[in-house]
CSV table of C-alpha atoms and ligand atoms in Angstrom, one decimal:
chain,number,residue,atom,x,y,z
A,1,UNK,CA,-7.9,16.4,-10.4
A,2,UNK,CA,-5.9,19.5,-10.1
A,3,UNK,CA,-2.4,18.8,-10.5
A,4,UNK,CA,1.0,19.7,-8.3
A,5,UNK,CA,3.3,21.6,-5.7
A,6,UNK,CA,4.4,20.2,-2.3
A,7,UNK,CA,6.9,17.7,-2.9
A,8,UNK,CA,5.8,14.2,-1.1
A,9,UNK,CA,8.2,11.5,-0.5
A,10,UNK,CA,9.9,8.5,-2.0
A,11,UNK,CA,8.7,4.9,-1.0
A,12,UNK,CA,9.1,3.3,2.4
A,13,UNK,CA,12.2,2.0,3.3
A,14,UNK,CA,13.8,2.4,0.0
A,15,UNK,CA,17.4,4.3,0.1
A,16,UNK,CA,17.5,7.7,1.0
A,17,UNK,CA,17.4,10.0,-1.4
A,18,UNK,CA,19.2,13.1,-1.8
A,19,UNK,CA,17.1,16.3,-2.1
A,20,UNK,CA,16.8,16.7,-6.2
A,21,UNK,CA,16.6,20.2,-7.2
A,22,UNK,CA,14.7,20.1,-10.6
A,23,UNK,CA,15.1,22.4,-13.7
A,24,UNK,CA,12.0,23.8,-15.0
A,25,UNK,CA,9.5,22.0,-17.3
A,26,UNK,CA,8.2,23.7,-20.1
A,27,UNK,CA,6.0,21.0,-21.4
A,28,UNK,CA,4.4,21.2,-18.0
A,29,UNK,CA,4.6,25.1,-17.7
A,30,UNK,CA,6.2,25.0,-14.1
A,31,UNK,CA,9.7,26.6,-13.0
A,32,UNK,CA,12.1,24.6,-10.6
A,33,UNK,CA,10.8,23.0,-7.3
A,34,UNK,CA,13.0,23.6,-4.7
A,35,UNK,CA,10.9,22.0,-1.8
A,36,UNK,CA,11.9,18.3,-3.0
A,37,UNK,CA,11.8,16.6,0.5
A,38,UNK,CA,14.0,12.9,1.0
A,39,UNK,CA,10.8,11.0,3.2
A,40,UNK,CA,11.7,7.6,4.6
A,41,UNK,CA,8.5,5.2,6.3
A,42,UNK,CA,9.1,5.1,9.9
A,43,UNK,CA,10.9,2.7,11.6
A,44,UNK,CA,9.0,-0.5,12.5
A,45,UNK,CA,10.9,-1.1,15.3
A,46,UNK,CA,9.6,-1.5,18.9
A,47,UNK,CA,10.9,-0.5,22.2
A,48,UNK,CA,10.0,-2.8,25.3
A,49,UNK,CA,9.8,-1.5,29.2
A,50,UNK,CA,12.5,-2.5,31.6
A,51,UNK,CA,10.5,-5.3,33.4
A,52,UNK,CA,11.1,-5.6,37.3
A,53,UNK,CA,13.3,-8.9,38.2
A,54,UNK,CA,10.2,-11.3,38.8
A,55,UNK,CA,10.2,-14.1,41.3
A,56,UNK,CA,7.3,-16.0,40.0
A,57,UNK,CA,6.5,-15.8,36.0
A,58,UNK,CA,3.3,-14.1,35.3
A,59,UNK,CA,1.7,-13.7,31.5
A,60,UNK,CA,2.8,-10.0,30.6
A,61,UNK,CA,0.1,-8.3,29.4
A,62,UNK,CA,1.1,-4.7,27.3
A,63,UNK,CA,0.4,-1.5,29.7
A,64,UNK,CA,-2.6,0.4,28.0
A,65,UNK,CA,-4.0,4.1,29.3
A,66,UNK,CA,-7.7,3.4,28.4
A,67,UNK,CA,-8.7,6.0,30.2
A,68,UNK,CA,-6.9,8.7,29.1
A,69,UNK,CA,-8.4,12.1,29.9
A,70,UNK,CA,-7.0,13.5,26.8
A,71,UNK,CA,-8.8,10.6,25.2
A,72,UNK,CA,-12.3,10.5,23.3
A,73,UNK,CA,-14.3,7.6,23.9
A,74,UNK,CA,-13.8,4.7,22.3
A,75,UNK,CA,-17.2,4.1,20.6
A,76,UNK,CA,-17.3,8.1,19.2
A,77,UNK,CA,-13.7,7.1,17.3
A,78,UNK,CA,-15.0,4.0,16.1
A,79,UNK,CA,-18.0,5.6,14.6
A,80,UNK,CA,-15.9,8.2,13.1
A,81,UNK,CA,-14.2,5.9,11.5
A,82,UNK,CA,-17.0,4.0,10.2
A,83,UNK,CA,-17.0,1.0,11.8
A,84,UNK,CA,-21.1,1.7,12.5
A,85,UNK,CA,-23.2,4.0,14.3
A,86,UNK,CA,-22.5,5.5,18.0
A,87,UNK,CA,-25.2,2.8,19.3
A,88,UNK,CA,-23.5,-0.4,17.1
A,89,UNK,CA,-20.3,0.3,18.6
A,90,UNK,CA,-21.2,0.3,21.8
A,91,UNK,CA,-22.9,-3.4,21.5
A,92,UNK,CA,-19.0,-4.1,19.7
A,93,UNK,CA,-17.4,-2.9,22.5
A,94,UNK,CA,-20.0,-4.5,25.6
A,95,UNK,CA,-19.7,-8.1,23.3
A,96,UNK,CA,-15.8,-7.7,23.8
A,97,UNK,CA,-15.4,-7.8,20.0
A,98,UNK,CA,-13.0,-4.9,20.4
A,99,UNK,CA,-9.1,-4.4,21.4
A,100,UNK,CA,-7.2,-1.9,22.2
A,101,UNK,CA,-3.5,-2.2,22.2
A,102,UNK,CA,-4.2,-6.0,22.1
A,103,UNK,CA,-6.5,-5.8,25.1
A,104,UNK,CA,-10.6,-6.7,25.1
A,105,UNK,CA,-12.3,-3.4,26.1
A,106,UNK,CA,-15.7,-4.1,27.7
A,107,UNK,CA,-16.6,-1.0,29.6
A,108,UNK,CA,-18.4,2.0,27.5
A,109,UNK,CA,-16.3,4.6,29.8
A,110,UNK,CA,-13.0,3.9,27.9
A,111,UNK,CA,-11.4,6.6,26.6
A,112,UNK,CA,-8.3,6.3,24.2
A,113,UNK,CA,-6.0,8.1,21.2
A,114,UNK,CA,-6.6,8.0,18.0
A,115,UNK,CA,-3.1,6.5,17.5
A,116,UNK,CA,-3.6,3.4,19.5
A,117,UNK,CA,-4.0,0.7,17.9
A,118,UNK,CA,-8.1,-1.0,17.4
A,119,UNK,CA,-9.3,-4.0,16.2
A,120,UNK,CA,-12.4,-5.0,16.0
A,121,UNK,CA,-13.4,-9.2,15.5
A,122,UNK,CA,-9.7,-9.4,14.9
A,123,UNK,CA,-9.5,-6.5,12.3
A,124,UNK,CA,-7.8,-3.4,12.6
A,125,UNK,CA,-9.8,-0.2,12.4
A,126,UNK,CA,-7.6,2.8,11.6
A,127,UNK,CA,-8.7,6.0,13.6
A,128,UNK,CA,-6.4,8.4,13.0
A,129,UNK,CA,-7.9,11.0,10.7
A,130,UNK,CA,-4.5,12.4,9.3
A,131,UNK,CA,-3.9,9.0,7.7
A,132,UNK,CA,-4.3,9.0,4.1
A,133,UNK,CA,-4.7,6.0,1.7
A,134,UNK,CA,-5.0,7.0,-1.9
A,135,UNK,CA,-5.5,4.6,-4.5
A,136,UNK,CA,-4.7,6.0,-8.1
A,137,UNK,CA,-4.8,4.9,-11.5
A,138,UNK,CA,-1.5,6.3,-12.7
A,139,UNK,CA,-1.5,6.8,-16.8
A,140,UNK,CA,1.4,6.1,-18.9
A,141,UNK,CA,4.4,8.0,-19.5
A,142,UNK,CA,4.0,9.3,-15.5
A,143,UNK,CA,7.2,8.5,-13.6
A,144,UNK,CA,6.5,6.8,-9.8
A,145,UNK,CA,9.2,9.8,-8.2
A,146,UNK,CA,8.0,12.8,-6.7
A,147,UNK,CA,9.9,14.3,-8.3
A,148,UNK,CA,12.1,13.5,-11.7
A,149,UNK,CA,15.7,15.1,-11.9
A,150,UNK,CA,14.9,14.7,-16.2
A,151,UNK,CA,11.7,17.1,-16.0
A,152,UNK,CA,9.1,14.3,-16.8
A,153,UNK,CA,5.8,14.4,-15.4
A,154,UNK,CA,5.7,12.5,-12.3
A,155,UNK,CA,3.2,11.4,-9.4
A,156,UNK,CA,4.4,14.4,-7.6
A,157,UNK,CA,2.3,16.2,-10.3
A,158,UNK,CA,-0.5,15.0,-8.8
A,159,UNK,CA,-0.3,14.6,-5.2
A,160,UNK,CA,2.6,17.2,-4.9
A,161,UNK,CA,-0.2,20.2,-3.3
A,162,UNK,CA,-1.1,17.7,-0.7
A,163,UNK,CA,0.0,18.8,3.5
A,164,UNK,CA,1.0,15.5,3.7
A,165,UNK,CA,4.1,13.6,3.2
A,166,UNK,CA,3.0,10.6,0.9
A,167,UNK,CA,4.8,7.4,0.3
A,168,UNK,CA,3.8,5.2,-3.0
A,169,UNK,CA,3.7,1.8,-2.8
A,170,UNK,CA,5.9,0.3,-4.7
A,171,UNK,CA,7.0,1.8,-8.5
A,172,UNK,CA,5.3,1.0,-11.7
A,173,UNK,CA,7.4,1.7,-15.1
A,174,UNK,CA,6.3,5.1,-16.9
A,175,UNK,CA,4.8,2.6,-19.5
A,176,UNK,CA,3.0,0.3,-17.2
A,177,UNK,CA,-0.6,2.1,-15.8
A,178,UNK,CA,-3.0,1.3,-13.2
A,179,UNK,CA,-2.9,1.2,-9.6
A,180,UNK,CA,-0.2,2.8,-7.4
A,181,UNK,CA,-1.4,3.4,-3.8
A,182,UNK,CA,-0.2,6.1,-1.9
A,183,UNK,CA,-0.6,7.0,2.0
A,184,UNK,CA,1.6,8.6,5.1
A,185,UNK,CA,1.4,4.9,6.5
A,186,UNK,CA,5.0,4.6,6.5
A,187,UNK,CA,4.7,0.7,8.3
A,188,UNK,CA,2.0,0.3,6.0
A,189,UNK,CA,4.0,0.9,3.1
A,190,UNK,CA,7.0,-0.9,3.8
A,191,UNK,CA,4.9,-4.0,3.9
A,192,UNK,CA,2.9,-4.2,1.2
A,193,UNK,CA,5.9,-3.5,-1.0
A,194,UNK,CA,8.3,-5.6,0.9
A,195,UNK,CA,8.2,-9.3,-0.9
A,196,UNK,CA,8.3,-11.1,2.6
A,197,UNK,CA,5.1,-10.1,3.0
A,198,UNK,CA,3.5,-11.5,0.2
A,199,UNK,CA,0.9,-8.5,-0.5
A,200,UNK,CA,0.0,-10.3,-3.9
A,201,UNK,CA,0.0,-8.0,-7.2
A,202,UNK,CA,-1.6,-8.3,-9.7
A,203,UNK,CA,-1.5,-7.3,-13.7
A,204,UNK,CA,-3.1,-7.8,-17.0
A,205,UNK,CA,-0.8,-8.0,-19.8
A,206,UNK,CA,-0.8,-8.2,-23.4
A,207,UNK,CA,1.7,-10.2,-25.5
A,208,UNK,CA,2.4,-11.7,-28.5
A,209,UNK,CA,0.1,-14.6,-29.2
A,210,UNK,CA,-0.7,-17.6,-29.6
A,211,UNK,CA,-0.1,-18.7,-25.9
A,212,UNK,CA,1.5,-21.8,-25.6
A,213,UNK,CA,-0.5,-24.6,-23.3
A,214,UNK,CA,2.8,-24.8,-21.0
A,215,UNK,CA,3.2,-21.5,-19.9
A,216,UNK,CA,1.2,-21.3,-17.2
A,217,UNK,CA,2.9,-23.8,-16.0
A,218,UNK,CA,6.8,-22.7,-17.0
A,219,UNK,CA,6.1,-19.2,-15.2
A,220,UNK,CA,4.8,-21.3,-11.7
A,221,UNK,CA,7.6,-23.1,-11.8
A,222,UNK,CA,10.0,-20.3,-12.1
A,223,UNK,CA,12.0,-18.6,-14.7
A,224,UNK,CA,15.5,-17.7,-14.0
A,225,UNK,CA,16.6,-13.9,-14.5
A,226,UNK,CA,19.8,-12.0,-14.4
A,227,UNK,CA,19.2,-11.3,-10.7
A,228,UNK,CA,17.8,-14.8,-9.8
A,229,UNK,CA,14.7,-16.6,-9.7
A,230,UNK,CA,11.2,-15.9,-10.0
A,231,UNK,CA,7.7,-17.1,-10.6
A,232,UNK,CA,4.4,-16.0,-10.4
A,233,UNK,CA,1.5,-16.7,-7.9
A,234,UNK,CA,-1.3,-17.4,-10.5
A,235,UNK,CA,-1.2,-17.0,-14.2
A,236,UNK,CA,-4.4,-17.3,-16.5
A,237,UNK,CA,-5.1,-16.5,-20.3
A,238,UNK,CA,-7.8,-14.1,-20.3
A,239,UNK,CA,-7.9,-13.7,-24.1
A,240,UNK,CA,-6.5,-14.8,-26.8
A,241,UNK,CA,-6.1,-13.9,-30.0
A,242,UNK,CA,-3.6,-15.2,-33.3
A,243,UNK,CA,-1.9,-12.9,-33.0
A,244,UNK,CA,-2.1,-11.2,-29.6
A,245,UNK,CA,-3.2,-12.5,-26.2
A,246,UNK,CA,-3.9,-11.3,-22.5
A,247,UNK,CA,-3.0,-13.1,-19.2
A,248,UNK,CA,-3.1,-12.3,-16.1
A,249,UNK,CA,-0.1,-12.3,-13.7
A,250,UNK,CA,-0.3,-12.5,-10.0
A,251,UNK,CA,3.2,-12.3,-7.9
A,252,UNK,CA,4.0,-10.9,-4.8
A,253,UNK,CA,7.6,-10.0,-6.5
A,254,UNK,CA,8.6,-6.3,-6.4
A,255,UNK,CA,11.8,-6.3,-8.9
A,256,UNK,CA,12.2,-4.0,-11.3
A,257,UNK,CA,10.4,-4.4,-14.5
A,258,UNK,CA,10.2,-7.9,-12.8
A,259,UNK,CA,6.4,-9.0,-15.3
A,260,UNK,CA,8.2,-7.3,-18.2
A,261,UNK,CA,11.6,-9.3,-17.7
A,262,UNK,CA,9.7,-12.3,-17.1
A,263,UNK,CA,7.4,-12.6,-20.3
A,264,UNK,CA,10.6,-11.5,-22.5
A,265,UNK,CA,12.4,-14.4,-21.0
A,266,UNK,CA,9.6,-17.2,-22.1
A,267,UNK,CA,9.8,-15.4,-25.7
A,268,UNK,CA,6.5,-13.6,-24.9
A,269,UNK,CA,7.7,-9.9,-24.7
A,270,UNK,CA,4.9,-7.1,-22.7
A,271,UNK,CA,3.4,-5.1,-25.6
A,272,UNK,CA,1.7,-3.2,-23.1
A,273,UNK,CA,0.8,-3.7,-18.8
A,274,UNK,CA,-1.5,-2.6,-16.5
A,275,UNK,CA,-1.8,-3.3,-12.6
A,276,UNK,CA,-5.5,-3.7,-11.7
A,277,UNK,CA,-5.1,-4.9,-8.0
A,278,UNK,CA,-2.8,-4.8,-4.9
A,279,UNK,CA,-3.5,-7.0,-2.1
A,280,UNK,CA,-7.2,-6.8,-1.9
A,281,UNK,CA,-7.3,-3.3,-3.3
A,282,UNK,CA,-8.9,-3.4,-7.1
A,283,UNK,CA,-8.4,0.2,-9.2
A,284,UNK,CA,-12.0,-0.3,-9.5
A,285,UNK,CA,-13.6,2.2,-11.6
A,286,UNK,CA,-10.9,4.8,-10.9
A,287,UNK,CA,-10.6,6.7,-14.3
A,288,UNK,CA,-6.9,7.0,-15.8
A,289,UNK,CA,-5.3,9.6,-13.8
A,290,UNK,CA,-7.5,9.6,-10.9
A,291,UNK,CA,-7.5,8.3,-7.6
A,292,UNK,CA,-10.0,8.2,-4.4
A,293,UNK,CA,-9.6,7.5,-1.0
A,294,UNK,CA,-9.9,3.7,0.1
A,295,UNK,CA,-12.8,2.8,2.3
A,296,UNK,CA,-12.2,2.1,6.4
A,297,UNK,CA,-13.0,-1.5,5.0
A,298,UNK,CA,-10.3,-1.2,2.3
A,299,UNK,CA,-7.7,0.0,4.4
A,300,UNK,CA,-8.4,-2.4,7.3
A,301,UNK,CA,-8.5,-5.2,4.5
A,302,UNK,CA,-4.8,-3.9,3.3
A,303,UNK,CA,-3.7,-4.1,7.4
A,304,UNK,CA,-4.6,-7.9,7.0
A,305,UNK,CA,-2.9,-8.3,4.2
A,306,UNK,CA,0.2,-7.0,5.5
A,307,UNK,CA,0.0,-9.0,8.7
A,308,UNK,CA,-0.6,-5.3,10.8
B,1,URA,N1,6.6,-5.3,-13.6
B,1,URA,C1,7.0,-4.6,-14.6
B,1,URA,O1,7.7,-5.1,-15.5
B,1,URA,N2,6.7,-3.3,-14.7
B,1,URA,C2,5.9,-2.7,-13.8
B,1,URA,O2,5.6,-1.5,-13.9
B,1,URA,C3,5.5,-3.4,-12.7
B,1,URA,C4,5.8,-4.7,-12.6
C-alpha cells in the first residue's frame, strides 16, 4: 500500500478541529502538509414538509420520485451494487422484497438516485458508488489523526492520497493494532462509534496471568473508573498461561484507553491489544498495515448494526 498526501478528516461528530499545520518529518522523508482539512460527519438531522391542515387523518406516507428521469432503473443499481444479477433483481423487485425511501417498489419501470435510500428484505443496500468503507489493520506506533501536530506517522499516511474525505471510526491508541474502519459515511460513522448505539467491539488482549475464576464476572458487573462506570459485553479466557494469559473483551464502550484502564483497575494491566472485530466486521485476513474494501454484504451488515 502506497502511503500518503491528501489530508482526510477527523472522526464523526467529534469536536472540530482546528486546521494543524505540521512540521516536516524526517523519519518519514516528507516536508510540511499544509492541506490538513477540519471534516465533521454530516448532520443526521431530518427536515419534514409543511403538511396541509387535514380535516380527516390519513397515514402519511414519505413523498418518493421513483420515476425520476434523471434516474437509472432500479434493478441496474442494485446489480451494481451486488445485490445479484440484472434478471435476480428484477424477481426482488416484482416479489416486493424491495423499498425505496421506505416504500415497496413492484413495477420494473422505476427509476431512482443512487442516494436514495434501498433495502432489500429489510436490509439496506448502499448504491452510491462514491461511498467508501475501508477496513484496515492499523500497526502499532500509527496515531488514529490524519494528521499529528508531533510528526508521528499517522493514518493520514495511509489514506492521505485518497479524493475522498475519510472519517475513522473511532481511535485506537498508537500501541493498540487491528481494525480501524474508515469511510465518507459521515451518519455511518457517527453510529458505530457513538456508545448508544451499541456497535459491539471487540479485542484480544494479553495480560499478566494466571486469570482469576472471578473476573469474568467482576468486569460484567462493572468496574468503576475515574470518569465513571463501565463493563464489558462478553469476556472469555482464550489462553492461559502461568505467567501470561489472553481474553477476549467485547464492549460497546468508546472511552479513551477505556480496555486498557479497565484491566489495570482489576490488577491485570494490557501488556499488549489488538481489535479484531467491529460490529460484524472481523479484520479478517487483512495483513498489518493493510486494509480492503468491505463487501456490499459487509457494509449493509454494519447499516444494521447501527440501526440505519
Ligand atoms: N481501549 C484501549 O484501551 N485502547 C484502545 O486502543 C482501544 C480500546
Amino acid at each position: 500500500m502506497t502511503p500518503p498526501k491528501n489530508r482526510g478528516g477527523a472522526p464523526g461528530r467529534g469536536p472540530k478541529r482546528a486546521d494543524a499545520g505540521r512540521g516536516p518529518r524526517p523519519e518519514a522523508g516528507r516536508g510540511p502538509r499544509s492541506d490538513q482539512r477540519t471534516q465533521r460527519a454530516p448532520g443526521t438531522g431530518t427536515t419534514r414538509p409543511s403538511q396541509p391542515t387535514q380535516t380527516k387523518r390519513e397515514p402519511q406516507r414519505p413523498v418518493i420520485d421513483v420515476h425520476d428521469p434523471d434516474g437509472v432503473r432500479l434493478q441496474k443499481l442494485l446489480a451494481a451494487a451486488g445485490v445479484g444479477s440484472r434478471r435476480v433483481c428484477e424477481d426482488l423487485i416484482t416479489q416486493g422484497r424491495v423499498e425505496v425511501d421506505g416504500q415497496t417498489v413492484r413495477e420494473l419501470g422505476v427509476r431512482i438516485k443512487a442516494t436514495q435510500v434501498v433495502h432489500v428484505d429489510g436490509e439496506r443496500v448502499q448504491l452510491d458508488e462514491s461511498r467508501v468503507y475501508l477496513a484496515f489493520n492499523k500497526p502499532l506506533n500509527v496515531v488514529t489523526s490524519m494528521s499529528d501536530d508531533l510528526g508521528r506517522v499517522d493514518i493520514g499516511d495511509y489514506f492521505g492520497d485518497r479524493k475522498e474525505r475519510l472519517f475513522h471510526v473511532g481511535r485506537l491508541d498508537a500501541d493498540t493494532e487491528g481494525l480501524l474502519l474508515l469511510t465518507n459515511d459521515g451518519d455511518l460513522a457517527h453510529r458505530l462509534q457513538h456508545p448508544r448505539y451499541g456497535v459491539l467491539k471487540t479485542y484480544l488482549a494479553q495480560i499478566q496471568g494466571p486469570v482469576p475464576r472471578d473476573l469474568g464476572r467482576r468486569l460484567r458487573e462493572g468496574v468503576e473508573l475515574d470518569d465513571g462506570p463501565v463493563k464489558v459485553d462478553s469476556f472469555r479466557v482464550v489462553d492461559s498461561q502461568p505467567g501470561k494469559a489472553i481474553v477476549e473483551v467485547i464492549l460497546h464502550e468508546g472511552r479513551k484507553h477505556i480496555v486498557r484502564r479497565m484491566l489495570a483497575e482489576v490488577g491485570h494491566p494490557v501488556l499488549s491489544l489488538v481489535r479484531t472485530q467491529v460490529g460484524p466486521i472481523r479484520l479478517a485476513d487483512t495483513k498489518v498495515g493493510k486494509f480492503r474494501s468491505l463487501s456490499s454484504a459487509e457494509v449493509a451488515a454494519l447499516y444494521k448494526a447501527a440501526g440505519l
